[in-house]
mmCIF file of C-alpha atoms in Angstrom:
data_model
loop_
_atom_site.group_PDB
_atom_site.id
_atom_site.type_symbol
_atom_site.label_atom_id
_atom_site.label_comp_id
_atom_site.label_asym_id
_atom_site.label_seq_id
_atom_site.Cartn_x
_atom_site.Cartn_y
_atom_site.Cartn_z
ATOM 1 C CA MET U 1 326.779 47.686 -13.366
ATOM 2 C CA VAL U 2 324.668 45.931 -10.752
ATOM 3 C CA ARG U 3 322.499 43.145 -12.123
ATOM 4 C CA TRP U 4 318.931 43.181 -10.891
ATOM 5 C CA GLU U 5 318.398 40.155 -8.710
ATOM 6 C CA PRO U 6 314.762 39.564 -7.807
ATOM 7 C CA ASP U 7 314.535 38.324 -4.203
ATOM 8 C CA SER U 8 318.151 37.220 -4.062
ATOM 9 C CA ARG U 9 317.902 36.870 -0.294
ATOM 10 C CA GLY U 10 314.945 34.491 -0.586
ATOM 11 C CA ARG U 11 316.748 32.456 -3.245
ATOM 12 C CA LEU U 12 319.853 32.173 -1.051
ATOM 13 C CA VAL U 13 317.785 31.041 1.931
ATOM 14 C CA GLN U 14 315.999 28.438 -0.170
ATOM 15 C CA ALA U 15 319.238 27.124 -1.678
ATOM 16 C CA ALA U 16 320.902 26.974 1.748
ATOM 17 C CA MET U 17 317.990 25.108 3.317
ATOM 18 C CA ILE U 18 318.047 22.490 0.552
ATOM 19 C CA LEU U 19 321.809 21.977 0.845
ATOM 20 C CA TYR U 20 321.834 21.946 4.672
ATOM 21 C CA GLY U 21 319.071 19.338 4.546
ATOM 22 C CA GLU U 22 320.742 17.206 1.871
ATOM 23 C CA GLN U 23 324.390 17.219 2.897
ATOM 24 C CA GLY U 24 324.373 18.777 6.379
ATOM 25 C CA PHE U 25 325.219 22.273 7.608
ATOM 26 C CA ASP U 26 328.883 21.535 8.333
ATOM 27 C CA ARG U 27 329.615 20.197 4.864
ATOM 28 C CA THR U 28 327.917 23.027 2.955
ATOM 29 C CA THR U 29 329.943 25.992 1.696
ATOM 30 C CA VAL U 30 328.903 29.541 0.823
ATOM 31 C CA ALA U 31 330.188 28.855 -2.705
ATOM 32 C CA GLU U 32 327.747 25.947 -3.091
ATOM 33 C CA ILE U 33 324.820 27.960 -1.720
ATOM 34 C CA SER U 34 325.543 30.877 -4.052
ATOM 35 C CA GLU U 35 325.929 28.595 -7.064
ATOM 36 C CA ARG U 36 322.701 26.750 -6.345
ATOM 37 C CA ALA U 37 320.877 30.090 -6.036
ATOM 38 C CA GLY U 38 322.399 31.224 -9.346
ATOM 39 C CA LEU U 39 324.138 34.123 -7.599
ATOM 40 C CA THR U 40 327.689 35.151 -6.757
ATOM 41 C CA GLU U 41 329.379 34.752 -3.385
ATOM 42 C CA ARG U 42 329.625 38.529 -3.300
ATOM 43 C CA THR U 43 325.838 38.718 -3.375
ATOM 44 C CA PHE U 44 325.661 36.148 -0.584
ATOM 45 C CA PHE U 45 327.878 38.336 1.604
ATOM 46 C CA ARG U 46 325.757 41.399 0.866
ATOM 47 C CA HIS U 47 322.918 39.597 2.656
ATOM 48 C CA PHE U 48 324.600 37.420 5.281
ATOM 49 C CA THR U 49 327.855 37.589 7.254
ATOM 50 C CA ASP U 50 328.296 33.799 7.062
ATOM 51 C CA LYS U 51 326.426 30.571 6.317
ATOM 52 C CA ARG U 52 325.121 30.424 9.892
ATOM 53 C CA GLU U 53 323.363 33.768 9.605
ATOM 54 C CA VAL U 54 321.089 32.367 6.888
ATOM 55 C CA LEU U 55 319.277 30.553 9.709
ATOM 56 C CA PHE U 56 319.270 33.482 12.150
ATOM 57 C CA PHE U 57 318.724 36.654 10.151
ATOM 58 C CA GLY U 58 315.137 36.904 11.451
ATOM 59 C CA ALA U 59 316.253 36.989 15.096
ATOM 60 C CA GLN U 60 316.632 40.774 15.284
ATOM 61 C CA ALA U 61 313.179 41.399 13.822
ATOM 62 C CA LEU U 62 311.658 38.848 16.208
ATOM 63 C CA GLN U 63 313.315 40.551 19.174
ATOM 64 C CA GLU U 64 312.063 43.978 18.082
ATOM 65 C CA LEU U 65 308.533 42.637 17.645
ATOM 66 C CA LEU U 66 308.549 41.065 21.114
ATOM 67 C CA VAL U 67 310.057 44.128 22.805
ATOM 68 C CA ASN U 68 307.649 46.557 21.092
ATOM 69 C CA THR U 69 304.641 44.459 22.073
ATOM 70 C CA VAL U 70 305.745 44.394 25.712
ATOM 71 C CA VAL U 71 306.607 48.105 25.852
ATOM 72 C CA ASN U 72 303.311 49.137 24.214
ATOM 73 C CA ALA U 73 300.959 46.832 26.125
ATOM 74 C CA PRO U 74 298.180 48.659 28.050
ATOM 75 C CA ALA U 75 299.284 49.888 31.489
ATOM 76 C CA SER U 76 296.963 47.421 33.238
ATOM 77 C CA THR U 77 298.676 44.410 31.621
ATOM 78 C CA THR U 78 300.641 42.265 34.101
ATOM 79 C CA PRO U 79 304.245 41.291 33.307
ATOM 80 C CA ILE U 80 303.451 37.673 32.411
ATOM 81 C CA GLU U 81 300.480 38.767 30.286
ATOM 82 C CA ALA U 82 302.638 41.277 28.429
ATOM 83 C CA VAL U 83 305.314 38.732 27.507
ATOM 84 C CA THR U 84 302.786 36.027 26.667
ATOM 85 C CA ARG U 85 300.915 38.372 24.319
ATOM 86 C CA ALA U 86 304.206 39.214 22.654
ATOM 87 C CA LEU U 87 304.941 35.506 22.167
ATOM 88 C CA GLU U 88 301.451 34.913 20.758
ATOM 89 C CA GLY U 89 302.070 37.695 18.258
ATOM 90 C CA ALA U 90 305.335 36.054 17.244
ATOM 91 C CA GLY U 91 303.482 32.740 17.020
ATOM 92 C CA ALA U 92 301.185 34.194 14.377
ATOM 93 C CA LEU U 93 304.235 35.209 12.323
ATOM 94 C CA PHE U 94 305.855 31.788 12.577
ATOM 95 C CA GLY U 95 302.500 30.178 11.760
ATOM 96 C CA GLU U 96 302.809 31.291 8.146
ATOM 97 C CA ARG U 97 306.038 29.368 7.714
ATOM 98 C CA ARG U 98 305.713 26.139 9.677
ATOM 99 C CA GLU U 99 307.386 24.043 6.983
ATOM 100 C CA TYR U 100 310.444 26.307 7.039
ATOM 101 C CA SER U 101 310.496 26.250 10.852
ATOM 102 C CA VAL U 102 310.325 22.447 10.990
ATOM 103 C CA GLN U 103 313.170 22.081 8.518
ATOM 104 C CA ARG U 104 315.236 24.786 10.225
ATOM 105 C CA GLN U 105 314.832 23.035 13.577
ATOM 106 C CA ARG U 106 315.986 19.729 12.088
ATOM 107 C CA ILE U 107 319.112 21.405 10.705
ATOM 108 C CA ILE U 108 319.839 23.126 14.029
ATOM 109 C CA ASN U 109 319.379 19.898 15.998
ATOM 110 C CA GLY U 110 322.045 18.303 13.791
ATOM 111 C CA SER U 111 324.793 20.834 14.566
ATOM 112 C CA ALA U 112 326.316 21.686 17.957
ATOM 113 C CA GLU U 113 327.474 25.056 16.589
ATOM 114 C CA LEU U 114 323.942 25.985 15.533
ATOM 115 C CA GLN U 115 322.466 24.826 18.825
ATOM 116 C CA GLU U 116 324.896 27.148 20.620
ATOM 117 C CA ARG U 117 323.837 30.032 18.405
ATOM 118 C CA GLU U 118 320.168 29.261 19.089
ATOM 119 C CA LEU U 119 320.762 29.246 22.858
ATOM 120 C CA ILE U 120 322.553 32.600 22.647
ATOM 121 C CA LYS U 121 319.648 34.014 20.669
ATOM 122 C CA LEU U 122 317.165 32.806 23.293
ATOM 123 C CA ALA U 123 319.293 34.220 26.142
ATOM 124 C CA SER U 124 319.376 37.649 24.413
ATOM 125 C CA LEU U 125 315.611 37.468 23.963
ATOM 126 C CA ALA U 126 315.163 36.809 27.702
ATOM 127 C CA ALA U 127 317.376 39.802 28.526
ATOM 128 C CA ALA U 128 315.571 42.030 26.004
ATOM 129 C CA LEU U 129 312.152 41.065 27.414
ATOM 130 C CA ALA U 130 313.372 41.793 30.959
ATOM 131 C CA ASP U 131 314.594 45.224 29.767
ATOM 132 C CA ALA U 132 311.251 45.896 28.096
ATOM 133 C CA LEU U 133 309.490 45.059 31.375
ATOM 134 C CA ARG U 134 311.828 47.438 33.257
ATOM 135 C CA GLN U 135 310.777 50.163 30.814
ATOM 136 C CA ARG U 136 307.224 49.501 32.039
ATOM 137 C CA GLY U 137 308.362 50.066 35.627
ATOM 138 C CA VAL U 138 308.570 46.376 36.567
ATOM 139 C CA THR U 139 311.205 45.912 39.296
ATOM 140 C CA GLU U 140 313.625 43.088 40.174
ATOM 141 C CA PRO U 141 313.504 40.192 40.621
ATOM 142 C CA THR U 142 310.188 40.109 38.697
ATOM 143 C CA ALA U 143 311.581 41.562 35.450
ATOM 144 C CA ALA U 144 314.518 39.148 35.119
ATOM 145 C CA LEU U 145 312.518 36.087 36.183
ATOM 146 C CA THR U 146 309.591 36.903 33.884
ATOM 147 C CA GLY U 147 312.009 37.328 30.952
ATOM 148 C CA GLU U 148 313.514 33.891 31.610
ATOM 149 C CA VAL U 149 310.112 32.277 32.192
ATOM 150 C CA ALA U 150 308.860 33.742 28.909
ATOM 151 C CA ILE U 151 311.699 31.975 27.116
ATOM 152 C CA ALA U 152 310.904 28.739 28.983
ATOM 153 C CA ILE U 153 307.333 29.025 27.643
ATOM 154 C CA PHE U 154 308.490 29.905 24.139
ATOM 155 C CA LYS U 155 311.099 27.134 23.945
ATOM 156 C CA THR U 156 308.735 24.368 25.046
ATOM 157 C CA SER U 157 305.784 25.650 22.969
ATOM 158 C CA PHE U 158 307.961 25.987 19.886
ATOM 159 C CA GLU U 159 309.363 22.498 20.321
ATOM 160 C CA ARG U 160 305.862 21.043 20.621
ATOM 161 C CA TRP U 161 304.808 23.007 17.566
ATOM 162 C CA VAL U 162 307.612 21.814 15.272
ATOM 163 C CA THR U 163 307.446 18.190 16.462
ATOM 164 C CA SER U 164 303.653 17.722 16.508
ATOM 165 C CA SER U 165 302.359 15.376 13.835
ATOM 166 C CA GLN U 166 299.057 17.269 13.686
ATOM 167 C CA PRO U 167 298.843 20.861 12.497
ATOM 168 C CA SER U 168 298.709 23.079 15.578
ATOM 169 C CA ASP U 169 298.623 26.784 16.355
ATOM 170 C CA LEU U 170 301.776 28.148 18.002
ATOM 171 C CA GLY U 171 299.867 31.001 19.655
ATOM 172 C CA GLN U 172 297.481 28.479 21.187
ATOM 173 C CA LEU U 173 300.402 26.363 22.433
ATOM 174 C CA VAL U 174 301.854 29.487 24.091
ATOM 175 C CA ARG U 175 298.520 30.135 25.851
ATOM 176 C CA ASP U 176 298.340 26.463 26.901
ATOM 177 C CA SER U 177 301.865 26.722 28.328
ATOM 178 C CA LEU U 178 300.910 29.773 30.370
ATOM 179 C CA ASP U 179 297.933 27.826 31.788
ATOM 180 C CA GLN U 180 300.319 24.971 32.502
ATOM 181 C CA LEU U 181 302.759 27.323 34.203
ATOM 182 C CA ARG U 182 300.014 28.509 36.540
ATOM 183 C CA VAL U 183 299.202 24.909 37.508
ATOM 184 C CA ILE U 184 302.898 24.034 37.961
ATOM 185 C CA ALA U 185 303.653 27.112 40.087
ATOM 186 C CA ALA U 186 300.545 26.709 42.261
ATOM 187 C CA ALA U 187 301.262 23.023 43.014
ATOM 188 C CA THR U 188 303.231 23.593 46.199
ATOM 189 C CA MET J 1 358.074 7.037 37.873
ATOM 190 C CA VAL J 2 355.019 9.137 38.730
ATOM 191 C CA ARG J 3 355.713 11.981 41.110
ATOM 192 C CA TRP J 4 353.194 12.357 43.899
ATOM 193 C CA GLU J 5 351.334 15.605 43.359
ATOM 194 C CA PRO J 6 349.176 16.625 46.306
ATOM 195 C CA ASP J 7 345.901 18.113 44.995
ATOM 196 C CA SER J 8 347.275 18.889 41.557
ATOM 197 C CA ARG J 9 343.735 19.516 40.301
ATOM 198 C CA GLY J 10 343.115 22.135 42.981
ATOM 199 C CA ARG J 11 346.433 23.817 42.251
ATOM 200 C CA LEU J 12 345.638 23.948 38.532
ATOM 201 C CA VAL J 13 342.201 25.473 39.190
ATOM 202 C CA GLN J 14 343.709 28.078 41.495
ATOM 203 C CA ALA J 15 346.475 28.970 39.038
ATOM 204 C CA ALA J 16 343.975 29.195 36.154
ATOM 205 C CA MET J 17 341.590 31.433 38.109
ATOM 206 C CA ILE J 18 344.401 33.835 38.988
ATOM 207 C CA LEU J 19 345.631 34.021 35.388
ATOM 208 C CA TYR J 20 342.130 34.320 33.868
ATOM 209 C CA GLY J 21 341.450 37.152 36.302
ATOM 210 C CA GLU J 22 344.755 38.935 35.703
ATOM 211 C CA GLN J 23 345.209 38.647 31.943
ATOM 212 C CA GLY J 24 341.848 37.350 30.685
ATOM 213 C CA PHE J 25 340.699 33.874 29.636
ATOM 214 C CA ASP J 26 341.507 34.308 25.953
ATOM 215 C CA ARG J 27 345.113 35.325 26.548
ATOM 216 C CA THR J 28 345.937 32.566 29.020
ATOM 217 C CA THR J 29 347.568 29.330 27.815
ATOM 218 C CA VAL J 30 347.644 25.846 29.307
ATOM 219 C CA ALA J 31 351.445 26.173 29.487
ATOM 220 C CA GLU J 32 351.149 29.259 31.704
ATOM 221 C CA ILE J 33 348.575 27.624 33.983
ATOM 222 C CA SER J 34 350.712 24.512 34.404
ATOM 223 C CA GLU J 35 353.839 26.538 35.092
ATOM 224 C CA ARG J 36 352.126 28.725 37.667
ATOM 225 C CA ALA J 37 350.821 25.583 39.414
ATOM 226 C CA GLY J 38 354.339 24.108 39.376
ATOM 227 C CA LEU J 39 353.117 21.172 37.280
ATOM 228 C CA THR J 40 353.597 19.864 33.747
ATOM 229 C CA GLU J 41 351.188 20.328 30.843
ATOM 230 C CA ARG J 42 350.855 16.561 30.818
ATOM 231 C CA THR J 43 349.442 16.741 34.341
ATOM 232 C CA PHE J 44 347.043 19.485 33.248
ATOM 233 C CA PHE J 45 345.677 17.261 30.480
ATOM 234 C CA ARG J 46 345.238 14.352 32.903
ATOM 235 C CA HIS J 47 342.673 16.531 34.707
ATOM 236 C CA PHE J 48 341.124 18.714 32.010
ATOM 237 C CA THR J 49 340.548 18.386 28.263
ATOM 238 C CA ASP J 50 341.270 22.110 27.706
ATOM 239 C CA LYS J 51 341.545 25.430 29.534
ATOM 240 C CA ARG J 52 337.774 25.934 29.315
ATOM 241 C CA GLU J 53 337.028 22.755 31.251
ATOM 242 C CA VAL J 54 338.784 24.177 34.313
ATOM 243 C CA LEU J 55 335.686 26.345 34.765
ATOM 244 C CA PHE J 56 333.147 23.594 33.993
ATOM 245 C CA PHE J 57 334.466 20.344 35.457
ATOM 246 C CA GLY J 58 331.876 20.541 38.280
ATOM 247 C CA ALA J 59 328.939 20.591 35.830
ATOM 248 C CA GLN J 60 328.549 16.812 35.640
ATOM 249 C CA ALA J 61 328.522 16.419 39.438
ATOM 250 C CA LEU J 62 325.982 19.249 39.732
ATOM 251 C CA GLN J 63 323.723 17.594 37.160
ATOM 252 C CA GLU J 64 323.924 14.235 38.958
ATOM 253 C CA LEU J 65 323.099 15.869 42.282
ATOM 254 C CA LEU J 66 320.069 17.650 40.824
ATOM 255 C CA VAL J 67 318.796 14.569 38.976
ATOM 256 C CA ASN J 68 319.226 12.280 42.011
ATOM 257 C CA THR J 69 317.376 14.699 44.267
ATOM 258 C CA VAL J 70 314.450 14.897 41.820
ATOM 259 C CA VAL J 71 314.298 11.127 41.213
ATOM 260 C CA ASN J 72 314.458 10.307 44.941
ATOM 261 C CA ALA J 73 312.024 12.949 46.213
ATOM 262 C CA PRO J 74 309.026 11.511 48.134
ATOM 263 C CA ALA J 75 306.159 10.402 45.883
ATOM 264 C CA SER J 76 303.902 13.183 47.161
ATOM 265 C CA THR J 77 306.335 15.919 46.020
ATOM 266 C CA THR J 78 304.991 18.014 43.134
ATOM 267 C CA PRO J 79 307.200 18.598 40.055
ATOM 268 C CA ILE J 80 308.067 22.212 40.918
ATOM 269 C CA GLU J 81 308.776 21.266 44.536
ATOM 270 C CA ALA J 82 311.071 18.452 43.436
ATOM 271 C CA VAL J 83 313.183 20.669 41.169
ATOM 272 C CA THR J 84 313.251 23.542 43.661
ATOM 273 C CA ARG J 85 314.475 21.240 46.442
ATOM 274 C CA ALA J 86 317.174 19.989 44.114
ATOM 275 C CA LEU J 87 318.250 23.581 43.401
ATOM 276 C CA GLU J 88 318.260 24.403 47.121
ATOM 277 C CA GLY J 89 320.555 21.414 47.685
ATOM 278 C CA ALA J 90 322.873 22.683 44.975
ATOM 279 C CA GLY J 91 322.679 26.130 46.562
ATOM 280 C CA ALA J 92 324.091 24.731 49.816
ATOM 281 C CA LEU J 93 327.050 23.303 47.872
ATOM 282 C CA PHE J 94 327.762 26.571 46.046
ATOM 283 C CA GLY J 95 327.402 28.430 49.341
ATOM 284 C CA GLU J 96 330.726 27.056 50.544
ATOM 285 C CA ARG J 97 332.549 28.647 47.637
ATOM 286 C CA ARG J 98 330.950 31.993 46.964
ATOM 287 C CA GLU J 99 334.252 33.752 46.351
ATOM 288 C CA TYR J 100 335.148 31.215 43.643
ATOM 289 C CA SER J 101 331.652 31.521 42.100
ATOM 290 C CA VAL J 102 331.843 35.317 41.974
ATOM 291 C CA GLN J 103 335.245 35.258 40.310
ATOM 292 C CA ARG J 104 334.223 32.482 37.913
ATOM 293 C CA GLN J 105 331.148 34.486 36.867
ATOM 294 C CA ARG J 106 333.276 37.556 36.209
ATOM 295 C CA ILE J 107 335.579 35.506 33.967
ATOM 296 C CA ILE J 108 332.634 33.953 32.113
ATOM 297 C CA ASN J 109 330.970 37.331 31.559
ATOM 298 C CA GLY J 110 334.176 38.507 29.873
ATOM 299 C CA SER J 111 334.262 35.800 27.189
ATOM 300 C CA ALA J 112 331.645 35.014 24.529
ATOM 301 C CA GLU J 113 333.017 31.474 24.202
ATOM 302 C CA LEU J 114 332.556 30.824 27.925
ATOM 303 C CA GLN J 115 329.078 32.336 27.919
ATOM 304 C CA GLU J 116 328.103 29.915 25.151
ATOM 305 C CA ARG J 117 329.464 27.007 27.146
ATOM 306 C CA GLU J 118 327.511 28.162 30.205
ATOM 307 C CA LEU J 119 324.267 28.373 28.204
ATOM 308 C CA ILE J 120 324.818 24.860 26.854
ATOM 309 C CA LYS J 121 325.387 23.580 30.379
ATOM 310 C CA LEU J 122 322.149 25.192 31.552
ATOM 311 C CA ALA J 123 320.212 23.771 28.592
ATOM 312 C CA SER J 124 321.495 20.251 29.396
ATOM 313 C CA LEU J 125 320.482 20.760 33.017
ATOM 314 C CA ALA J 126 316.940 21.683 31.929
ATOM 315 C CA ALA J 127 316.749 18.557 29.755
ATOM 316 C CA ALA J 128 318.169 16.347 32.544
ATOM 317 C CA LEU J 129 315.658 17.719 35.065
ATOM 318 C CA ALA J 130 312.792 17.095 32.617
ATOM 319 C CA ASP J 131 314.037 13.499 32.160
ATOM 320 C CA ALA J 132 314.232 13.037 35.930
ATOM 321 C CA LEU J 133 310.619 14.226 36.222
ATOM 322 C CA ARG J 134 309.566 11.777 33.493
ATOM 323 C CA GLN J 135 311.154 9.012 35.575
ATOM 324 C CA ARG J 136 308.743 10.085 38.320
ATOM 325 C CA GLY J 137 305.821 9.641 35.919
ATOM 326 C CA VAL J 138 305.375 13.346 35.128
ATOM 327 C CA THR J 139 303.913 13.722 31.626
ATOM 328 C CA GLU J 140 304.293 16.357 28.896
ATOM 329 C CA PRO J 141 304.090 19.279 28.643
ATOM 330 C CA THR J 142 304.612 19.553 32.430
ATOM 331 C CA ALA J 143 307.994 17.773 32.500
ATOM 332 C CA ALA J 144 309.654 19.872 29.778
ATOM 333 C CA LEU J 145 308.197 23.173 31.012
ATOM 334 C CA THR J 146 309.115 22.490 34.659
ATOM 335 C CA GLY J 147 312.691 21.659 33.595
ATOM 336 C CA GLU J 148 312.998 24.974 31.750
ATOM 337 C CA VAL J 149 311.312 26.937 34.550
ATOM 338 C CA ALA J 150 313.724 25.395 37.063
ATOM 339 C CA ILE J 151 316.613 26.772 35.041
ATOM 340 C CA ALA J 152 314.907 30.177 34.839
ATOM 341 C CA ILE J 153 314.746 30.144 38.658
ATOM 342 C CA PHE J 154 318.337 28.941 39.008
ATOM 343 C CA LYS J 155 319.763 31.431 36.521
ATOM 344 C CA THR J 156 318.108 34.474 38.090
ATOM 345 C CA SER J 157 318.780 33.339 41.691
ATOM 346 C CA PHE J 158 322.407 32.601 40.913
ATOM 347 C CA GLU J 159 322.870 35.964 39.237
ATOM 348 C CA ARG J 160 321.403 37.763 42.254
ATOM 349 C CA TRP J 161 323.631 35.703 44.529
ATOM 350 C CA VAL J 162 326.928 36.483 42.770
ATOM 351 C CA THR J 163 326.107 40.183 42.238
ATOM 352 C CA SER J 164 324.669 40.997 45.677
ATOM 353 C CA SER J 165 326.853 43.279 47.767
ATOM 354 C CA GLN J 166 325.542 41.716 50.972
ATOM 355 C CA PRO J 167 326.199 38.074 51.863
ATOM 356 C CA SER J 168 323.096 36.086 50.915
ATOM 357 C CA ASP J 169 322.002 32.464 50.917
ATOM 358 C CA LEU J 170 321.571 30.917 47.467
ATOM 359 C CA GLY J 171 319.041 28.364 48.748
ATOM 360 C CA GLN J 172 316.964 31.208 50.194
ATOM 361 C CA LEU J 173 317.142 33.119 46.888
ATOM 362 C CA VAL J 174 315.870 29.969 45.104
ATOM 363 C CA ARG J 175 312.925 29.753 47.525
ATOM 364 C CA ASP J 176 312.230 33.482 47.047
ATOM 365 C CA SER J 177 312.259 32.988 43.264
ATOM 366 C CA LEU J 178 309.723 30.172 43.549
ATOM 367 C CA ASP J 179 307.455 32.469 45.606
ATOM 368 C CA GLN J 180 307.991 35.134 42.975
ATOM 369 C CA LEU J 181 307.128 32.671 40.205
ATOM 370 C CA ARG J 182 303.810 31.906 41.918
ATOM 371 C CA VAL J 183 302.956 35.603 42.061
ATOM 372 C CA ILE J 184 304.027 36.156 38.423
ATOM 373 C CA ALA J 185 302.059 33.180 37.094
ATOM 374 C CA ALA J 186 298.922 33.985 39.075
ATOM 375 C CA ALA J 187 298.853 37.625 37.907
ATOM 376 C CA THR J 188 296.611 37.080 34.890
#
């Protein structure tokens, strides 16, 4: 008999975030997370492959959102516009959970293993965006470079967003970064 | 008594590259590398902390070269010009060892662990370039974004360089990427 567990995934995430924040990622076990959430380890492993995935389970959905936005942008949209619009769309999603994002970033900054995972995620995003641009008929080297530049914009905007003392809008920071990129690139 | 070992580091690198290529990085041991080089494991560990470092020991020198070039660029040099010149300088260095770079890239592409290490190296380079720009008085968000964009240029240029069937000049590919960046950024 399977017990009904309302939002067990959400409870596991919440418990993990508290424990990672209190005692560090490295020193927290799946057993502790499950216990704190009032669930079994078996339930934990129905939702996540390991304790690291608690912090990265949204990555696939983010990538799909970005890729779909790029692929479905109007034909007249330029490559950099297409990726920037995708990032703005993602910014709106993140905007609803700034507190979670700030805490997540703090946990990631405290663990070399998590930083590696974050870098791999960003590298896959760059490759996926470049592929999405190729689907729009964008050729090399524009597709690959625009994918990497999009991640440069996202990484710096996101960092400003989670470290700013004032409330700010991630989508706006992405647009500001694109303006900045234009100034940087033209200054030669 | 210490035996004189002419270029033991070079012999270890060569032996490692052959073994990584023949039997894969994961399946190669430090004992095998040392034996193939005609040296002891103790000698190996005088040069490298582990078998991964054989492929990354040049990273620190590369970072210093890039940072010094940015810090010492003439005052009138713009941020993107400073980092691009640094990358062109690095390109000239890599140019002398294309065969090694091609083989190294093939080995790295075959191992998730090595890919992670490569991404970490690139992320540190971006941060070091941003710091070098700050030393020149460049403010945020320009410094951070230019550092990341420099790595976007380097990554895509380097990939084109090691995969091109025709001999090409890495410095020229970096300059082409900068031109491309200008076109991409202006297309809005």
